[in-house]
PDB file of C-alpha atoms in Angstrom:
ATOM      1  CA  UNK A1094      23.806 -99.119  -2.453  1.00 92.00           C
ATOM      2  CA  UNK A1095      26.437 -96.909  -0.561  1.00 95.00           C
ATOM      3  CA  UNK A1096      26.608 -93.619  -0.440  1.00 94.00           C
ATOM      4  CA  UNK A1097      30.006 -91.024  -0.549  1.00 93.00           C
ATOM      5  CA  UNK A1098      31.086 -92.548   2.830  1.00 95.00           C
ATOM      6  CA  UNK A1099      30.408 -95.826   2.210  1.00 95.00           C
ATOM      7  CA  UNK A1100      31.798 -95.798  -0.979  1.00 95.00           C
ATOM      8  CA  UNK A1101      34.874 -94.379   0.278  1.00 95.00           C
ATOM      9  CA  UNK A1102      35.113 -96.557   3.263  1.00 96.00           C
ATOM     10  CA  UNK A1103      34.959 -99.648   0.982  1.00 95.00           C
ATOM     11  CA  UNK A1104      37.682 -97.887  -1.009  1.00 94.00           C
ATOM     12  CA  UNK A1105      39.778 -97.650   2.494  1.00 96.00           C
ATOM     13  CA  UNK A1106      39.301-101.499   3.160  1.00 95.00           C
ATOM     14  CA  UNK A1107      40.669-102.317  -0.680  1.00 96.00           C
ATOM     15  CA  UNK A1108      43.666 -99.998  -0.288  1.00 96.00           C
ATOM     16  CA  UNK A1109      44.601-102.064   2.908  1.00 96.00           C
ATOM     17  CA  UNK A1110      44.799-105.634   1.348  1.00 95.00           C
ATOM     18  CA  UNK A1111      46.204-104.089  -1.862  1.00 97.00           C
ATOM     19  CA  UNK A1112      43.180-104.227  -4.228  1.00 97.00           C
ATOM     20  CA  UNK A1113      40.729-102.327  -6.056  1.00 95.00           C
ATOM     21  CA  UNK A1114      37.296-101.613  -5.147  1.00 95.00           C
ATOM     22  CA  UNK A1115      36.240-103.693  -7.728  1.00 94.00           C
ATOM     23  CA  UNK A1116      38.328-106.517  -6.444  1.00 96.00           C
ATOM     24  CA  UNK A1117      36.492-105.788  -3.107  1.00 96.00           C
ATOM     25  CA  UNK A1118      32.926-106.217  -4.651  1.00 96.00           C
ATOM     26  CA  UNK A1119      33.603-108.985  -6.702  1.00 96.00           C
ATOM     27  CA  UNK A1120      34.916-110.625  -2.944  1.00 97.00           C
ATOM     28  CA  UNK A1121      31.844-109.677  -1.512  1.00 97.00           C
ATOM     29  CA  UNK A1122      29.632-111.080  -4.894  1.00 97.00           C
ATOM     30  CA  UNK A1123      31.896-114.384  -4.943  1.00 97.00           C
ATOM     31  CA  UNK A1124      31.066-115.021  -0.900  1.00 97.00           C
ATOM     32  CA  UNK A1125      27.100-114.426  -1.043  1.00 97.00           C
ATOM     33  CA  UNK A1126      27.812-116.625  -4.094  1.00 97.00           C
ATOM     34  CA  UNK A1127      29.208-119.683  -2.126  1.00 97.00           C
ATOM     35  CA  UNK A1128      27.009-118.785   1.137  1.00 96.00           C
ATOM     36  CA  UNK A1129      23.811-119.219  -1.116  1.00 95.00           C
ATOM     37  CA  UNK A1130      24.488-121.515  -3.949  1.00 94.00           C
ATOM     38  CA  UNK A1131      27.302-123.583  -2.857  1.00 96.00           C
ATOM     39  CA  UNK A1132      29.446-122.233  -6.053  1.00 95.00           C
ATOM     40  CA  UNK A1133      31.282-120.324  -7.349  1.00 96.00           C
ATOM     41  CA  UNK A1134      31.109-116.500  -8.799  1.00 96.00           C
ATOM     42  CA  UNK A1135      31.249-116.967 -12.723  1.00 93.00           C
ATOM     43  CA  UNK A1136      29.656-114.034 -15.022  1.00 92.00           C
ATOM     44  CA  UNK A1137      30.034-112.721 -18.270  1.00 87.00           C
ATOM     45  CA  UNK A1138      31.864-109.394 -17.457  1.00 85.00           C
ATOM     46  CA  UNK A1139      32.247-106.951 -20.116  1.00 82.00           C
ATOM     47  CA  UNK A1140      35.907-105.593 -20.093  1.00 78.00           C
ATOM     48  CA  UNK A1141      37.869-102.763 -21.641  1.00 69.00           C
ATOM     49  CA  UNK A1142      39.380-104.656 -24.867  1.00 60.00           C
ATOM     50  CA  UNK A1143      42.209-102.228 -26.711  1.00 57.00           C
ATOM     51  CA  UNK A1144      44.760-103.762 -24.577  1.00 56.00           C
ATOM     52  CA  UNK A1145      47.395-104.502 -27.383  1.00 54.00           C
ATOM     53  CA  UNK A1146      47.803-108.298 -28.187  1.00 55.00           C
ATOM     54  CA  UNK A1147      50.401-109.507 -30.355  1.00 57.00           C
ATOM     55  CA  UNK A1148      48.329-109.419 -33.031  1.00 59.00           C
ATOM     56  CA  UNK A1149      47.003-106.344 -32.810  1.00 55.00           C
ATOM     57  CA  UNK A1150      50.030-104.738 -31.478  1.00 58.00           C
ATOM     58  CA  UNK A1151      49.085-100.829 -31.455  1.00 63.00           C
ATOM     59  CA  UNK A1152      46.390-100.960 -34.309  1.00 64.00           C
ATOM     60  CA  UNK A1153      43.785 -99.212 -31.956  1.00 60.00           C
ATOM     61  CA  UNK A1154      46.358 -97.381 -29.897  1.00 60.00           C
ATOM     62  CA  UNK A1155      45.271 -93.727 -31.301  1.00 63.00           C
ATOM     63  CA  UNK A1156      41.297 -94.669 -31.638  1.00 62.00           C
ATOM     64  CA  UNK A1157      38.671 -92.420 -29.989  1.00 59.00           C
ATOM     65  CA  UNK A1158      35.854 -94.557 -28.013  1.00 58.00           C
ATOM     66  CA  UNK A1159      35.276 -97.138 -26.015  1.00 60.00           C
ATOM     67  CA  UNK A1160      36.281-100.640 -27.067  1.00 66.00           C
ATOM     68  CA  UNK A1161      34.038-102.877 -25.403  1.00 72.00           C
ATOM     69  CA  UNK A1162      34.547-106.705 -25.145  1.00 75.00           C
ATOM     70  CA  UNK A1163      32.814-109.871 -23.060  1.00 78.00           C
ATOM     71  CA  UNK A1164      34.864-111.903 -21.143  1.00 81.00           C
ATOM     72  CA  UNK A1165      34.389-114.250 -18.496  1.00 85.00           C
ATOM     73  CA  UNK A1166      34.913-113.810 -14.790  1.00 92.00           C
ATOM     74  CA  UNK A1167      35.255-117.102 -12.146  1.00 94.00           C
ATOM     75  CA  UNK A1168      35.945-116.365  -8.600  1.00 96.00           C
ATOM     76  CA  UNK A1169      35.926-119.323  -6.217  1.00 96.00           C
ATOM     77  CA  UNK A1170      37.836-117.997  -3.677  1.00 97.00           C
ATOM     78  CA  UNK A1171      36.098-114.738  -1.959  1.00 97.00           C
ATOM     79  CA  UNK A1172      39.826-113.806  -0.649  1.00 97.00           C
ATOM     80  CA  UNK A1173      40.115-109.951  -2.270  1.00 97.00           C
ATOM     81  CA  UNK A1174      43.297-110.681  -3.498  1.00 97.00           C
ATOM     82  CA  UNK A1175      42.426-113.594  -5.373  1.00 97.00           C
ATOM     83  CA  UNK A1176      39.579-111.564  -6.642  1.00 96.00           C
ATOM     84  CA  UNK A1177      41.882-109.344  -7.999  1.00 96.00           C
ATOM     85  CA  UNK A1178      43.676-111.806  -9.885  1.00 96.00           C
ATOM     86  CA  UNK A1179      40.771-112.834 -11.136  1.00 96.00           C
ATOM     87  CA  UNK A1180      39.521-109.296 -12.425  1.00 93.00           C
ATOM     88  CA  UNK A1181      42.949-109.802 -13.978  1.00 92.00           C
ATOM     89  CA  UNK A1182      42.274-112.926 -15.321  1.00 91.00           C
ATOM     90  CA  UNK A1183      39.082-111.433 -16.919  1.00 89.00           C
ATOM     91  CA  UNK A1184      40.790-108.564 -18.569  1.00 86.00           C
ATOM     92  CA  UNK A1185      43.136-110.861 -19.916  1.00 84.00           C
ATOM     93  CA  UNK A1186      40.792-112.624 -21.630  1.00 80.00           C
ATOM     94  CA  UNK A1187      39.651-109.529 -23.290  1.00 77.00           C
ATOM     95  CA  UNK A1188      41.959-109.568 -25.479  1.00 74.00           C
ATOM     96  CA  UNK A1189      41.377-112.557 -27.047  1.00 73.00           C
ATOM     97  CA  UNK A1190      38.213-113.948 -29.229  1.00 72.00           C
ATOM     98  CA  UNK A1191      35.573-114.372 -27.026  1.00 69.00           C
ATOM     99  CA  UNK A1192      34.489-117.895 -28.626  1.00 75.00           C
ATOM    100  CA  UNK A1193      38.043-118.891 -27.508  1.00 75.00           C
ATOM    101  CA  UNK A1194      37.304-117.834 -24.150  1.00 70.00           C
ATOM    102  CA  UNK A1195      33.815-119.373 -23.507  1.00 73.00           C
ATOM    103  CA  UNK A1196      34.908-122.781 -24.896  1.00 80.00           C
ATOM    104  CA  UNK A1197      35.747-124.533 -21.707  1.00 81.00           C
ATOM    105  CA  UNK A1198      32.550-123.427 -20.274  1.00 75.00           C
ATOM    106  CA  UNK A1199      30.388-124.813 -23.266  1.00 79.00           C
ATOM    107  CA  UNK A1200      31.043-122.337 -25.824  1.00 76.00           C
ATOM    108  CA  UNK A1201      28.795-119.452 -26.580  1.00 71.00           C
ATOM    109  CA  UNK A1202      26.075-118.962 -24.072  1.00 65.00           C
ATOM    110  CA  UNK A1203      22.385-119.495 -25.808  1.00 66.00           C
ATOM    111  CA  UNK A1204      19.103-117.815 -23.836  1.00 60.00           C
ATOM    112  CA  UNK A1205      18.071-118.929 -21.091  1.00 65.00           C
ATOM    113  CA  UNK A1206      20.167-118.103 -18.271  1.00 70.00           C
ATOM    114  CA  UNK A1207      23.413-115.234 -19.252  1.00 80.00           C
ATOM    115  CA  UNK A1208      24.359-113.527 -16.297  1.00 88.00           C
ATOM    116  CA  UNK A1209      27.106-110.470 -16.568  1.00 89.00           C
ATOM    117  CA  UNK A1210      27.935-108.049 -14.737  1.00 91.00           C
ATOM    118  CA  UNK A1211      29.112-104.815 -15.964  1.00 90.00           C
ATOM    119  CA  UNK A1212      31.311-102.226 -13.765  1.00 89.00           C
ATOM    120  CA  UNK A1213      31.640 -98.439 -14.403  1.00 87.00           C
ATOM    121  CA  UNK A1214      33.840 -96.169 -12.295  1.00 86.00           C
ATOM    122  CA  UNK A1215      32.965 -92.633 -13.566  1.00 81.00           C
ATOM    123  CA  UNK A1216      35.189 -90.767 -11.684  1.00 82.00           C
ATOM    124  CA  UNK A1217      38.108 -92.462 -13.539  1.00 77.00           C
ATOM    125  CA  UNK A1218      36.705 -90.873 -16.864  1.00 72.00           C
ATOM    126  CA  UNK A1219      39.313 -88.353 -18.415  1.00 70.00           C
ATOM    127  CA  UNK A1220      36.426 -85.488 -18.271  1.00 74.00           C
ATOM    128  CA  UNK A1221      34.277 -84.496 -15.072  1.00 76.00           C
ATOM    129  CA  UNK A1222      30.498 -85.028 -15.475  1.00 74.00           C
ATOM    130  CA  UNK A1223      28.357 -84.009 -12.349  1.00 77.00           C
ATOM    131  CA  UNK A1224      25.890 -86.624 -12.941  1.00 73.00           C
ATOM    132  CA  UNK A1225      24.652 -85.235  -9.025  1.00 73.00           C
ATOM    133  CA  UNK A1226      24.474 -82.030  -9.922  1.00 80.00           C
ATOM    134  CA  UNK A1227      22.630 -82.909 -13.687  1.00 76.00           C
ATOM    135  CA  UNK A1228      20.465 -85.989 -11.698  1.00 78.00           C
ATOM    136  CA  UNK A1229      21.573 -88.121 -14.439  1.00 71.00           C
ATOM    137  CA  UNK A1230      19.950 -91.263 -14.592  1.00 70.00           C
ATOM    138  CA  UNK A1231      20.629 -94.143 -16.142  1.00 66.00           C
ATOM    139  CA  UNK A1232      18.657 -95.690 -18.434  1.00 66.00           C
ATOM    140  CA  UNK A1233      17.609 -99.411 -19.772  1.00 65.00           C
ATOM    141  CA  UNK A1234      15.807-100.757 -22.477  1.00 63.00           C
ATOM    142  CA  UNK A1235      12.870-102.864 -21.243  1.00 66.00           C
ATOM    143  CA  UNK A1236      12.889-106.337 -22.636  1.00 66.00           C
ATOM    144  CA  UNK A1237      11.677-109.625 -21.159  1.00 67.00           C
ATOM    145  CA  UNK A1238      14.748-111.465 -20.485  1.00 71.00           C
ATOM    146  CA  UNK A1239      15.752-114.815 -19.222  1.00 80.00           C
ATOM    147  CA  UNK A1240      19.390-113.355 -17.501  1.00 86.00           C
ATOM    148  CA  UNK A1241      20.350-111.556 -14.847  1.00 91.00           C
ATOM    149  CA  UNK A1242      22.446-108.536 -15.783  1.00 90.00           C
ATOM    150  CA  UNK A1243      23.799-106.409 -13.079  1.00 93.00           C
ATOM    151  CA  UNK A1244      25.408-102.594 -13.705  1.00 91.00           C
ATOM    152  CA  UNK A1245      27.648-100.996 -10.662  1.00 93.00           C
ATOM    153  CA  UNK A1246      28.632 -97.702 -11.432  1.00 90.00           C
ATOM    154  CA  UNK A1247      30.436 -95.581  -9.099  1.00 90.00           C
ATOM    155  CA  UNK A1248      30.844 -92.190  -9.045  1.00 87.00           C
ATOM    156  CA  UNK A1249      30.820 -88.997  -6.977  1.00 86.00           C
ATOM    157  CA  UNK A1250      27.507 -89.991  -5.089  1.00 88.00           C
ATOM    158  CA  UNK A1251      28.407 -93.532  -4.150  1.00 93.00           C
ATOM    159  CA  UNK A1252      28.387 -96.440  -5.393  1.00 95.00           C
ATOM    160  CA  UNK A1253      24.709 -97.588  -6.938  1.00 93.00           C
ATOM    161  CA  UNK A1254      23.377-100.847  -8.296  1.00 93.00           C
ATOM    162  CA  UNK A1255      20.937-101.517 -10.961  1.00 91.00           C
ATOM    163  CA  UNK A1256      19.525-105.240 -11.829  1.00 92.00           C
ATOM    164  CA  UNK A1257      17.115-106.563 -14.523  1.00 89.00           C
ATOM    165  CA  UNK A1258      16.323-110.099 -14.020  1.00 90.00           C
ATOM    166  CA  UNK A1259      13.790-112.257 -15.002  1.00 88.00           C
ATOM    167  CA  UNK A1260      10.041-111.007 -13.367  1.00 86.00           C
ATOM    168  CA  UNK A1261       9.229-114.860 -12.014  1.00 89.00           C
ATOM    169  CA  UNK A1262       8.991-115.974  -8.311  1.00 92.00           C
ATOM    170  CA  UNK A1263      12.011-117.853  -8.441  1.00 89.00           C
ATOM    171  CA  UNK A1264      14.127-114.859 -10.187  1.00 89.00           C
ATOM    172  CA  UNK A1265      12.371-111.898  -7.267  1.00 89.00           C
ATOM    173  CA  UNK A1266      13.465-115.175  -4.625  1.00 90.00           C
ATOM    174  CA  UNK A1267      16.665-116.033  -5.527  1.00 92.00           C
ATOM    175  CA  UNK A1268      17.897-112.742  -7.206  1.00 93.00           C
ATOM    176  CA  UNK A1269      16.416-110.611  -4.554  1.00 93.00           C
ATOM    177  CA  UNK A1270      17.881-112.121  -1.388  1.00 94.00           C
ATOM    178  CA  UNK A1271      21.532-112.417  -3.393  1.00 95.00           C
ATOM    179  CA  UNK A1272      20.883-108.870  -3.909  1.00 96.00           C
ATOM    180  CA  UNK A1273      19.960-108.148  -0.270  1.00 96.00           C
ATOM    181  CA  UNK A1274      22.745-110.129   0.875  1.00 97.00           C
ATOM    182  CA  UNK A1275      25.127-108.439  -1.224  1.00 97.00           C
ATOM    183  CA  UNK A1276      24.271-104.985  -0.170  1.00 96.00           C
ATOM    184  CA  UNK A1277      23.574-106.013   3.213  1.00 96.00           C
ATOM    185  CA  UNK A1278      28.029-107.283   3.080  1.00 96.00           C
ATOM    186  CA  UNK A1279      28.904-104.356   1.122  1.00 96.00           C
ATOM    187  CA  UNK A1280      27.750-102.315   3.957  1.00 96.00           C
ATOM    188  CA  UNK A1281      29.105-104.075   6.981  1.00 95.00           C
ATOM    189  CA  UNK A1282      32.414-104.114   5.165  1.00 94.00           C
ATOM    190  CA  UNK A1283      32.322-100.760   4.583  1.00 94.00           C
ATOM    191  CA  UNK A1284      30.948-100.188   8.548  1.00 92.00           C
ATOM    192  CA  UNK A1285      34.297-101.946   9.872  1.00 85.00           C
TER     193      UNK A1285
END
């Protein structure tokens, strides 16, 4: 999707209205969003869950691994900032049962029609991997599915997307061109 300069140039815009780069994308997701649906950006988003509740207090604080959780992301405003609050938001809601958190949206969601997006910054990792130097790829099961799951990962390459969606005309239609238009923004913000 971007490569080391674009990827740091998006990085430069973020740092400038006070956000992450994954505030920036999710901006960037949440307009293409409105510009082609008419609504707003709302995803399962899997988030890092060993933030300490009350309950839990610091149960997990000395656990090795990663503690993975589903939450919810809505963005309806494509302002970074209040993407970034909404990131928060989403984290947030990691900590809590994820039944409780899908309630107001219907509850649990049943096949057809999930769509999460999942965001991986390798170079925040404790250890270095050279995943350019190795070629690592990454790798997906294939399954028919009726969602749309997207996976950003970041690291010392750029910034690259992978998709699996639904192989119908309406999914390579309407999946494709939010895809285009999202990479097609990514890189004129980066470009400025």
């Amino acid at each position: 999707m971007l490569d080391v300069d674009g990827t740091a140039a998006i990085g430069v815009r973020a740092r400038e209205v006070g956000v992450s780069t994954l505030a920036l994308v999710v901006a960037a997701m949440t307009q293409v969003t409105r510009d082609l649906a008419g609504e707003p950006l709302r995803a399962v988003f899997p988030v890092h869950s060993r933030t300490p509740t009350p309950e839990s207090g610091a149960t997990w604080h000395d656990s090795v691994g990663w503690f993975i959780t589903n939450a919810v992301i809505e963005s309806a405003d494509p302002d970074p900032v209040a993407c970034a609050a909404a990131v928060k938001e989403a984290v947030r809601l990691g900590s809590w049962p994820l039944a409780d958190v899908l309630a107001p949206w219907g509850g649990m969601p049943a096949a057809p029609g999930m769509f999460a997006i999942s965001w991986l910054d390798l170079r925040r990792l404790p250890v270095r991997v050279d995943s350019v130097g190795l070629e690592a790829q990454y790798v997906g099961a294939a399954i028919r599915t009726d969602g749309v799951m997207l996976w950003f990962v970041l690291d010392d390459s750029g910034l690259h997307l992978r998709c699996r969606y639904p192989d119908t005309l309406e999914a390579r239609g309407s999946v494709g061109g939010w895809l285009d238009a999202l990479v097609e923004r990514l890189r004129v913000t980066a470009a400025r």
